[in-house]
Amino acid sequence: VLTNHVTELKRTAKDSLNRTRVSLSSLRALLKSMNPLLDKVFYDKDRVTQITSLVLQNIWPYVKGRLVLPGQIMTPLHKEISVKLIESWLTLPNSIKTWKKDVLDYFYALNIGAAEGSGASPSASAQQDFFACSVKTLHNWMPIVAHIMADKSTFADLLSK
Amino acid sequence: VTSTVTYLASQPKTQPLLVEIVPPLIGCMCTMAHSYLSFDVSPGSSALTAWSSCYDSLVSKDLLMILQSLNYVLAMLLIPESTAVAAASNNSTAPVQSSRLRSFFKDIFQTSDLPPEVTPPPPPPPGSSDIVRDALLRELPAVMSLLIRVWGPPSLKSAKSPSAQSRRKSSMSSPSSERGIKLPLDAQQDETHNKYMLQDQILQIVEPIFITYPGHVLKSLLKYWKFTPARDMEEGVMSSHNTSEAALTKKIIVELLTTLLATPASVDALFKAATQLLHQLHLITHQQHVTATNTNTSTAPVPAKNVPATSQVSGRVIDIEDKDIVLVDLLAALTLNRATQLTTLELLDLFVPFLKQVVYTRSPYAFIHSLHMLHLYVQSCASSLNSPKTDKKKLKALGDVTQKMIEGCLYFACQSFGALVGDLNNEIVLGNVLSPQALAISVEHSTDTLTPTAASFVVVEPDGKYRSRARFFH
């Protein structure tokens, strides 16, 4: 029974490793090729928005770094590449509206909102989520946040918060 | 060999013997040639030195004689007359080149002991049946193995030496009068020239077969192509640091195919064959899936519409089953190698139909490599894609398939949080699986088709939250 259990654990571990490797390779492929393809193949900009929206929806768990269910795997690289992918969309002006709100909500709700100490604020562990990442990931966040804050009203909103 | 085969083919009474005699003869010739090339190519061995020793005058001469005999037999029994005539008209300068090469060899060897002049093979005998052709095509993997070995590693060429493809292009474009043989100055140049001579002979063998039976050539090459998942495509095949036998073989195959693809007809043949092979593979997978499902549910099998019976399909491609990733990997390496030669016509007419087949694959790396290939194509053809002359329908097809490739990669990118669900054979599922609602629907309706190796999977609820639904183990 023990041997079977160990074999099963090994198989599960190997499967997890393979899935992690595949998912990282796929994310890298998207990071490398998606943006130039969206830029040069699609003249219908609504379609670009639709695709970026779909991608954002699916990589968002990586960006938030909150996979807590059994069997789920995430490495710091997942988050780093996902944020880098969003950063790459800065060159696609039409797509910005698809991710701006999500990023801003994530930035406000988990940090500044919590700092006010209101009853509706997220938990203490959630407060650190936005900055709980590698330095490289933070560097990837910088141009994204800077781009959002370039809008005067958004920056004024930030200051007021 | 050539006299025997010619005699057998010329007599109606002896023609039935061809099927029994010719395949073993080809096998013998391959074994003989391999005896010159049986050295270790594993990492750390002095493979490159051993290889270069195969291009000395005496060994080259023997190898050339064997290759000429092979060419004679294969051309006579495999190539239809029309193709042979077309190939001859395309290479109308070949006899001139051949005679010059012979005079060049005489200069090098300084001996009269040269391979005999091989006269052009006669047209295929009227009685050469499909049985002989099929028997010879079964020997094609062994022949290709020999040709790969004789072709030699691309690393042997010096920086000053032109690549096989550039030599070929110049020989095709420049008038025959301008193509002189340069006499070698030292031993190393001797080897280089001998290698080129052998490579030219290999091209003479492979090209007509490739044009006539591209699928068979491709399948034969796939047997020797080992897929190794790499982080990036560039790190895989083309890495110059990798000197293992598998990596060397891959480099040789890429160079050989790149050289063959000098003409648009060859490119057309390659992509059509690749698309067809992938289609056949997916039909087999689909059939197996249907059979498995029917067995599980204990219901009578219902044949799918427009899908041939498994036996018919598997009879044709059983030897390349589960090789879809290998095929895509080979094409990806080839695309990377000829990145500067990609054209809009090739992209829209040949590559897009191929990608439409890739959509049905189960392999994540097929999607990853396809996306990379698509990127290379679009990068090369960006200016002409903007042209108003480009067919809008084809552009729309390109857009559709691009979206599917992105969705496919996204699907596999999300595996690590458990989204490995659904039946990838179903284009409709794959096309929609990534939107949260559609993913939830596909999970609800396809739990019996989940991959058995998935440890767990997650359903995206309509409110956008991810919920764990099941665990599956072997």
XYZ file of C-alpha atoms in Angstrom:
635
model
C 0.000 0.000 0.000
C 2.811 2.336 0.942
C 4.653 1.629 -2.321
C 1.500 2.352 -4.279
C 0.994 5.539 -2.338
C 4.571 6.685 -3.002
C 4.230 5.813 -6.681
C 1.011 7.783 -6.830
C 2.633 10.761 -5.120
C 5.568 10.631 -7.525
C 3.230 10.509 -10.481
C 1.241 13.432 -9.149
C 4.421 15.416 -8.543
C 5.666 14.657 -12.036
C 2.339 15.627 -13.498
C 2.402 18.896 -11.556
C 5.927 19.598 -12.736
C 4.966 18.944 -16.340
C 1.915 21.136 -16.072
C 3.976 23.932 -14.559
C 6.576 23.635 -17.305
C 3.939 23.641 -20.017
C 2.069 26.567 -18.525
C 5.241 28.628 -18.209
C 6.244 27.829 -21.789
C 2.790 28.805 -23.009
C 2.874 32.069 -21.073
C 6.298 32.859 -22.504
C 5.057 32.099 -26.018
C 2.127 34.465 -25.487
C 4.423 37.133 -24.124
C 6.743 36.851 -27.106
C 4.274 36.503 -29.968
C 0.859 37.731 -28.967
C 1.470 41.457 -29.134
C 3.068 41.572 -32.614
C 0.328 39.295 -33.923
C -2.454 41.419 -32.482
C -0.807 44.490 -33.931
C -0.235 43.184 -37.454
C -2.984 40.652 -38.111
C -6.115 42.299 -36.730
C -7.422 45.459 -38.313
C -10.663 45.137 -36.406
C -9.626 46.683 -33.107
C -12.713 45.368 -31.328
C -11.334 41.904 -31.870
C -8.039 42.921 -30.274
C -9.987 44.160 -27.269
C -11.947 40.932 -27.140
C -8.800 38.796 -27.190
C -6.920 40.849 -24.598
C -9.974 40.748 -22.385
C -10.102 36.964 -22.669
C -6.421 36.624 -21.895
C -6.665 38.980 -18.937
C -9.598 37.051 -17.514
C -7.566 33.855 -17.608
C -4.227 35.107 -16.340
C -5.751 37.171 -13.561
C -5.388 34.403 -10.946
C -1.645 34.453 -11.680
C -1.516 38.233 -11.395
C -3.285 38.145 -8.047
C -1.183 35.196 -6.983
C -4.025 33.665 -5.068
C -4.355 30.016 -5.942
C -5.362 28.300 -2.746
C -7.195 25.212 -3.921
C -5.539 21.778 -3.811
C -3.775 20.781 -7.010
C -3.168 24.347 -8.078
C 0.381 25.333 -8.865
C 1.932 28.726 -9.251
C 5.508 29.905 -9.266
C 6.732 33.505 -8.966
C 7.507 33.283 -12.668
C 3.827 32.901 -13.473
C 3.105 36.229 -11.861
C 6.134 37.902 -13.375
C 5.306 36.839 -16.920
C 1.624 37.621 -16.536
C 2.345 41.162 -15.382
C 4.878 41.525 -18.182
C 2.173 40.426 -20.617
C -0.129 43.179 -19.375
C 2.743 45.631 -19.648
C 3.251 44.624 -23.271
C -0.310 45.704 -24.036
C 0.620 49.309 -23.323
C 1.522 49.542 -27.004
C -2.031 48.567 -27.970
C -3.965 51.758 -27.099
C -7.391 50.234 -27.741
C -6.815 47.406 -25.324
C -6.039 49.626 -22.346
C -9.670 50.067 -21.381
C -10.004 46.289 -21.010
C -7.468 45.999 -18.215
C -7.287 49.467 -16.714
C -10.249 49.031 -14.363
C -9.136 45.613 -13.116
C -5.606 46.791 -12.433
C -6.799 49.954 -10.736
C -9.250 48.041 -8.540
C -6.521 45.622 -7.569
C -4.138 48.459 -6.799
C -6.660 50.494 -4.765
C -8.654 47.800 -3.013
C -5.760 45.848 -1.659
C -3.566 48.696 -0.555
C -4.844 52.192 -0.224
C -8.399 51.152 0.618
C -7.053 48.943 3.389
C -4.850 51.707 4.756
C -7.949 53.765 5.535
C -8.944 51.113 8.021
C -12.570 51.046 6.892
C -14.790 48.099 7.803
C -15.054 47.042 4.166
C -11.329 46.877 3.672
C -9.652 43.588 2.750
C -7.852 41.446 5.282
C -4.320 42.202 6.392
C -2.868 39.419 4.244
C -4.643 40.772 1.189
C -3.218 44.214 1.826
C 0.209 43.020 0.873
C -0.856 41.236 -2.290
C -0.008 43.929 -4.779
C 3.526 44.334 -3.487
C 4.010 40.703 -2.512
C 6.054 39.855 -5.560
C 9.594 39.833 -6.852
C 11.468 43.046 -7.603
C 11.351 42.156 -11.282
C 7.571 41.930 -11.148
C 7.410 45.295 -9.412
C 9.499 46.737 -12.215
C 6.968 45.306 -14.650
C 4.150 46.934 -12.690
C 5.803 50.360 -12.764
C 5.059 51.367 -16.380
C 1.530 50.013 -16.057
C 0.748 52.056 -12.968
C 2.579 55.052 -14.408
C 0.486 54.844 -17.556
C -2.741 54.712 -15.581
C -1.681 57.571 -13.369
C -0.809 59.706 -16.382
C -4.507 60.463 -16.486
C -4.903 63.571 -14.276
C -8.248 62.584 -12.802
C -6.960 59.140 -11.811
C -3.937 60.653 -10.153
C -6.112 63.190 -8.345
C -8.277 60.293 -7.181
C -5.179 58.511 -5.892
C -4.093 61.605 -3.970
C -7.536 62.026 -2.481
C -7.514 58.403 -1.324
C 22.697 -3.653 -59.314
C 21.645 -1.298 -62.067
C 22.111 -3.956 -64.773
C 20.147 -6.530 -62.796
C 17.258 -4.193 -62.108
C 17.185 -2.947 -65.701
C 17.114 -6.506 -66.987
C 14.353 -7.551 -64.577
C 12.280 -4.499 -65.417
C 12.677 -4.931 -69.150
C 11.327 -8.490 -69.310
C 7.596 -8.986 -68.732
C 8.279 -12.430 -67.288
C 10.790 -11.159 -64.728
C 8.934 -8.009 -63.689
C 7.025 -9.791 -60.874
C 10.429 -10.635 -59.366
C 11.200 -6.951 -58.853
C 9.185 -6.819 -55.656
C 11.197 -9.675 -54.164
C 14.614 -8.617 -55.385
C 14.776 -4.836 -55.349
C 13.919 -4.063 -51.687
C 16.622 -6.434 -50.348
C 19.049 -4.975 -52.859
C 18.344 -1.499 -51.568
C 18.763 -2.776 -48.033
C 22.149 -4.244 -48.996
C 23.278 -0.993 -50.571
C 22.261 0.914 -47.440
C 24.138 -1.569 -45.232
C 27.218 -1.283 -47.425
C 27.162 2.490 -47.297
C 26.524 2.468 -43.559
C 29.657 0.364 -43.085
C 31.672 3.471 -44.039
C 29.711 5.590 -41.623
C 29.463 3.429 -38.527
C 31.074 5.744 -36.034
C 29.903 7.044 -32.701
C 28.144 10.399 -32.766
C 27.440 10.612 -29.055
C 28.516 13.720 -27.113
C 32.208 13.772 -26.338
C 33.184 11.507 -29.192
C 35.250 12.799 -32.060
C 32.282 12.532 -34.363
C 33.129 15.508 -36.522
C 36.604 14.178 -37.269
C 35.182 10.754 -38.031
C 32.614 12.339 -40.290
C 35.157 14.353 -42.178
C 37.190 11.179 -42.781
C 34.210 9.890 -44.748
C 34.771 12.601 -47.294
C 38.271 11.557 -48.294
C 38.700 10.644 -51.933
C 38.415 6.870 -51.718
C 35.435 6.652 -49.373
C 33.646 9.422 -51.265
C 34.110 7.563 -54.496
C 32.565 4.384 -53.069
C 29.718 6.259 -51.463
C 29.052 8.120 -54.684
C 28.858 4.885 -56.601
C 26.325 3.460 -54.146
C 24.264 6.648 -54.229
C 24.254 6.668 -58.028
C 22.992 3.102 -58.075
C 20.312 3.979 -55.549
C 19.313 6.961 -57.631
C 19.057 4.813 -60.726
C 16.870 2.163 -59.116
C 14.604 4.556 -57.236
C 14.191 6.876 -60.197
C 13.315 4.006 -62.488
C 10.818 2.259 -60.241
C 9.379 5.052 -58.121
C 9.133 8.166 -60.222
C 6.371 8.403 -62.812
C 7.541 9.312 -66.295
C 5.889 12.738 -66.277
C 7.689 13.748 -63.077
C 10.975 12.450 -64.365
C 10.556 14.445 -67.563
C 9.598 17.568 -65.616
C 12.552 17.166 -63.288
C 14.826 16.655 -66.251
C 13.541 19.794 -67.939
C 13.968 21.761 -64.706
C 17.534 20.575 -64.442
C 18.377 20.820 -68.104
C 21.889 21.812 -67.135
C 22.419 18.708 -65.036
C 24.314 16.681 -67.647
C 26.712 19.573 -68.166
C 27.192 19.864 -64.447
C 27.632 16.120 -64.130
C 30.344 16.019 -66.761
C 32.106 18.950 -65.152
C 31.916 17.263 -61.779
C 33.366 14.147 -63.310
C 36.233 16.058 -64.803
C 36.697 17.683 -61.422
C 36.815 14.274 -59.763
C 39.357 13.114 -62.281
C 41.464 16.106 -61.353
C 41.212 15.266 -57.686
C 41.634 11.509 -57.789
C 44.214 11.423 -60.562
C 42.994 7.963 -61.316
C 40.972 6.235 -63.930
C 39.231 4.148 -61.279
C 36.138 6.302 -61.189
C 32.519 5.296 -60.799
C 31.146 4.321 -64.178
C 29.036 6.861 -65.995
C 25.467 6.233 -64.967
C 23.188 6.748 -67.904
C 19.808 8.319 -67.226
C 17.395 5.617 -66.099
C 14.884 4.381 -68.640
C 11.239 5.315 -68.226
C 9.477 3.141 -65.689
C 8.432 -0.190 -67.145
C 4.761 -0.499 -67.934
C 4.512 -3.468 -65.643
C 5.995 -1.782 -62.585
C 3.041 -2.248 -60.362
C 1.879 -0.508 -57.251
C 3.208 -3.473 -55.271
C 6.793 -2.674 -56.269
C 6.248 0.989 -55.539
C 4.782 0.255 -52.107
C 7.642 -2.125 -51.322
C 10.165 0.555 -52.250
C 8.337 3.198 -50.255
C 8.576 0.899 -47.239
C 12.351 0.981 -47.697
C 12.353 4.780 -47.810
C 13.085 5.279 -44.065
C 16.233 3.157 -44.398
C 17.287 5.120 -47.474
C 16.635 8.420 -45.729
C 18.632 7.254 -42.722
C 21.569 6.613 -45.025
C 21.185 9.920 -46.823
C 21.041 11.830 -43.531
C 24.259 10.165 -42.446
C 26.041 10.798 -45.742
C 24.843 14.410 -45.857
C 26.982 15.154 -42.825
C 26.766 17.738 -40.091
C 26.195 21.358 -41.095
C 28.969 22.386 -38.689
C 31.513 20.908 -41.054
C 31.087 23.736 -43.508
C 33.496 26.574 -43.014
C 32.470 30.198 -42.837
C 33.717 30.781 -46.373
C 31.903 27.778 -47.804
C 28.458 28.449 -49.189
C 25.531 26.587 -47.684
C 23.963 23.760 -49.630
C 20.950 25.916 -50.373
C 22.927 28.891 -51.665
C 25.009 26.558 -53.828
C 21.812 25.071 -55.119
C 20.199 28.443 -55.776
C 23.215 29.686 -57.666
C 23.346 26.500 -59.699
C 19.666 26.908 -60.569
C 19.793 30.591 -61.434
C 23.120 31.063 -63.137
C 23.697 29.840 -66.679
C 25.619 26.608 -66.922
C 28.519 28.309 -68.649
C 29.206 30.340 -65.519
C 29.239 27.353 -63.216
C 32.784 26.187 -63.198
C 34.317 23.769 -60.746
C 36.919 25.370 -58.565
C 39.848 23.140 -57.990
C 40.692 22.452 -54.371
C 43.810 23.916 -52.873
C 44.304 21.654 -49.872
C 43.047 18.500 -48.204
C 40.324 20.278 -46.280
C 38.954 21.764 -49.462
C 39.124 18.312 -50.999
C 36.843 17.019 -48.285
C 34.511 19.963 -48.652
C 34.215 19.416 -52.397
C 33.663 15.706 -51.964
C 30.995 16.426 -49.401
C 29.271 18.824 -51.804
C 29.480 16.234 -54.555
C 27.765 13.676 -52.340
C 25.183 16.221 -51.231
C 24.373 17.054 -54.854
C 23.866 13.361 -55.513
C 21.602 13.098 -52.459
C 19.516 15.978 -53.765
C 19.222 14.245 -57.122
C 17.832 11.201 -55.321
C 15.534 12.948 -52.896
C 14.064 15.794 -54.919
C 11.973 13.805 -57.422
C 10.801 11.469 -54.669
C 9.952 14.447 -52.479
C 7.915 16.096 -55.238
C 6.081 12.841 -56.022
C 5.685 11.381 -52.514
C 6.186 14.271 -50.076
C 4.175 12.543 -47.366
C 6.353 9.449 -47.445
C 9.569 11.461 -47.339
C 8.222 13.503 -44.464
C 7.153 10.402 -42.541
C 10.570 8.838 -43.118
C 12.303 11.931 -41.753
C 9.972 12.078 -38.767
C 11.221 8.654 -37.696
C 14.610 10.199 -36.996
C 13.361 13.442 -35.461
C 13.434 13.333 -31.675
C 11.270 15.897 -29.971
C 12.712 17.500 -26.882
C 10.641 20.147 -25.142
C 12.701 23.316 -24.841
C 11.947 26.543 -23.074
C 12.191 28.455 -26.312
C 12.176 27.208 -29.821
C 15.588 28.708 -30.447
C 17.019 26.701 -27.574
C 15.804 23.489 -29.095
C 17.011 22.526 -32.512
C 19.191 25.357 -33.571
C 21.373 25.590 -30.500
C 24.937 25.185 -31.642
C 25.999 23.888 -28.231
C 23.979 20.722 -28.515
C 26.123 18.043 -30.128
C 24.184 14.911 -29.214
C 23.376 12.521 -32.028
C 19.682 13.468 -31.956
C 20.511 17.162 -32.186
C 22.972 16.598 -35.036
C 20.423 14.534 -36.906
C 17.882 17.308 -36.484
C 20.309 19.884 -37.848
C 21.037 17.692 -40.847
C 17.348 17.121 -41.554
C 16.690 20.854 -41.334
C 19.534 21.607 -43.744
C 18.472 18.905 -46.167
C 14.854 20.066 -46.185
C 15.827 23.717 -46.410
C 17.896 22.897 -49.471
C 15.016 20.966 -50.993
C 12.669 23.878 -50.407
C 14.488 26.089 -52.886
C 11.566 25.875 -55.299
C 7.945 26.966 -54.626
C 6.755 23.530 -55.809
C 8.677 21.838 -53.004
C 7.320 24.240 -50.392
C 3.833 23.566 -51.679
C 4.413 19.802 -51.549
C 5.813 19.967 -48.018
C 2.972 21.945 -46.496
C 0.272 19.963 -48.259
C 1.859 16.716 -47.070
C 2.230 18.044 -43.517
C -1.383 19.230 -43.439
C -2.574 15.893 -44.756
C -0.523 13.926 -42.246
C -1.791 15.979 -39.357
C -5.335 15.549 -40.615
C -4.903 11.782 -40.777
C -3.428 11.713 -37.281
C -6.365 13.608 -35.898
C -8.803 11.313 -37.629
C -7.142 8.371 -35.902
C -7.232 10.104 -32.535
C -10.847 11.017 -33.083
C -11.713 7.444 -34.001
C -9.936 6.108 -30.935
C -11.744 8.606 -28.769
C -15.112 7.651 -30.236
C -14.332 3.966 -29.770
C -13.222 4.495 -26.169
C -16.323 6.524 -25.396
C -18.558 3.924 -26.949
C -16.843 1.147 -25.003
C -17.245 3.074 -21.768
C -20.909 3.728 -22.281
C -21.520 0.224 -23.682
C -23.424 1.543 -26.625
C -23.181 0.543 -30.226
C -20.466 2.455 -32.089
C -21.786 5.191 -34.300
C -19.480 6.088 -37.169
C -18.769 9.808 -37.411
C -19.821 11.622 -40.522
C -17.231 12.001 -43.244
C -14.671 10.081 -41.203
C -13.126 7.017 -42.838
C -13.044 3.773 -40.920
C -10.149 3.455 -38.463
C -8.671 0.545 -40.317
C -8.520 2.509 -43.547
C -6.835 5.453 -41.894
C -4.515 3.568 -39.592
C -3.368 1.399 -42.458
C -1.904 4.471 -44.063
C -0.374 6.315 -41.158
C -0.113 3.891 -38.256
C 3.635 4.318 -38.232
C 3.423 7.999 -37.407
C 0.754 7.792 -34.756
C 1.212 10.237 -31.880
C 3.747 12.117 -33.926
C 1.856 15.348 -34.353
C 4.165 17.247 -32.045
C 7.184 15.814 -33.847
C 5.802 17.050 -37.152
C 5.104 20.531 -35.784
C 8.520 20.593 -34.133
C 10.189 19.737 -37.437
C 8.277 22.425 -39.302
C 9.035 24.945 -36.560
C 12.762 24.300 -36.821
C 12.506 24.527 -40.583
C 10.621 27.820 -40.408
C 13.212 29.216 -38.039
C 15.965 28.199 -40.432
C 14.317 29.802 -43.446
C 12.946 32.842 -41.625
C 14.272 35.162 -44.332
C 12.541 33.290 -47.147
C 8.974 33.277 -45.869
C 6.445 34.817 -48.235
C 2.909 36.120 -47.871
C 1.693 33.628 -50.450
C 3.178 30.788 -48.426
C 1.661 32.165 -45.237
C -1.874 32.583 -46.534
C -2.138 29.624 -48.907
C -0.071 26.952 -47.174
C 0.651 27.795 -43.572
C -2.865 28.865 -42.551
C -4.435 25.556 -43.706
C -1.719 23.749 -41.749
C -2.524 25.773 -38.632
C -6.192 24.908 -39.039
C -5.144 21.307 -38.499
C -2.907 22.164 -35.553
C -5.995 23.462 -33.757
C -7.120 19.854 -33.290
C -3.916 18.658 -31.688
C -3.652 17.704 -28.029
C -0.050 18.723 -27.618
C 0.701 22.016 -25.859
C 4.065 22.307 -27.587
C 2.365 22.070 -30.969
C 0.458 25.229 -30.074
C 3.507 26.948 -28.632
C 5.652 26.231 -31.681
C 2.850 27.085 -34.070
C 2.369 30.449 -32.398
C 6.073 31.085 -32.753
C 6.018 30.089 -36.428
C 3.038 32.354 -37.013
C 4.951 35.182 -35.379
C 7.910 34.595 -37.712
C 5.675 34.525 -40.773
C 3.769 37.664 -39.832
C 7.008 39.441 -39.000
C 8.424 38.585 -42.432
C 5.270 39.467 -44.346
C 4.033 42.453 -42.322
C 4.395 44.955 -45.168
C 2.581 42.872 -47.753
C -0.193 41.981 -45.317
C -1.093 45.688 -45.246
C -1.326 45.818 -49.017
C -4.849 46.439 -50.364
C -4.213 43.737 -52.968
C -4.156 41.013 -50.321
C -7.225 38.800 -50.399
C -9.536 39.843 -47.553
C -10.956 36.355 -47.145
C -7.498 34.925 -46.619
C -6.694 37.693 -44.166
C -9.850 36.854 -42.245
C -8.833 33.185 -42.171
C -5.433 34.255 -40.855
C -7.113 36.304 -38.133
C -9.353 33.401 -37.151
C -6.524 30.936 -36.903
C -4.339 33.437 -35.023
C -7.066 33.837 -32.434
C -7.325 30.060 -32.073
C -3.572 29.735 -31.602
C -3.609 32.404 -28.894
C -6.558 30.717 -27.214
C -4.818 27.354 -27.392
C -1.686 28.701 -25.740
C -3.787 30.445 -23.146
C -5.585 27.200 -22.455
C -2.311 25.456 -21.712
C -0.919 28.471 -19.864
C -3.749 28.103 -17.390
C -3.136 24.414 -16.784
C -1.250 25.044 -13.596
C -4.339 26.350 -11.936
C -6.248 23.373 -13.139
C -7.951 24.417 -16.322
C -6.840 21.299 -18.164
C -10.287 20.152 -19.109
C -12.368 19.415 -22.148
C -11.878 17.495 -25.320
C -9.284 19.121 -27.512
C -10.469 17.188 -30.524
C -13.489 19.369 -30.536
C -12.705 22.642 -32.176
C -15.863 24.206 -30.777
C -14.823 23.405 -27.221
C -11.308 24.676 -27.770
C -12.577 27.802 -29.434
C -14.756 28.702 -26.460
C -13.162 26.999 -23.529
C -11.406 30.055 -22.248
C -14.308 32.300 -21.486
C -15.397 31.604 -17.909
C -18.979 30.735 -18.787
C -18.044 28.550 -21.712
C -15.407 26.804 -19.614
C -18.006 26.052 -16.979
C -20.326 24.677 -19.632
C -17.645 22.560 -21.228
C -16.730 21.071 -17.863
C -20.337 20.290 -17.027
C -20.775 18.435 -20.289
C -17.484 16.686 -20.605
C -16.438 15.344 -17.232
C -16.211 11.868 -18.726
C -13.596 13.039 -21.229
C -11.234 14.675 -18.751
C -7.641 13.769 -19.095
C -6.987 10.943 -16.644
C -3.701 12.441 -15.508
C -5.223 15.687 -14.292
C -4.836 15.887 -10.538
C -7.679 18.321 -10.201
C -9.575 20.809 -12.217
C -11.313 24.035 -11.611
C -14.604 25.331 -12.868
C -15.050 28.995 -13.466
C -18.354 29.984 -11.966
C -20.575 32.571 -13.659
C -19.467 35.118 -11.048
C -15.893 34.668 -12.219
C -14.655 32.698 -9.169
C -12.738 29.464 -9.571
C -14.061 26.388 -7.777
C -12.420 23.003 -7.504
C -14.740 20.310 -8.806
C -12.972 16.943 -8.938
C -9.784 15.008 -8.678
C -8.744 12.462 -11.269
C -5.959 9.971 -10.921
C -4.923 6.981 -12.930
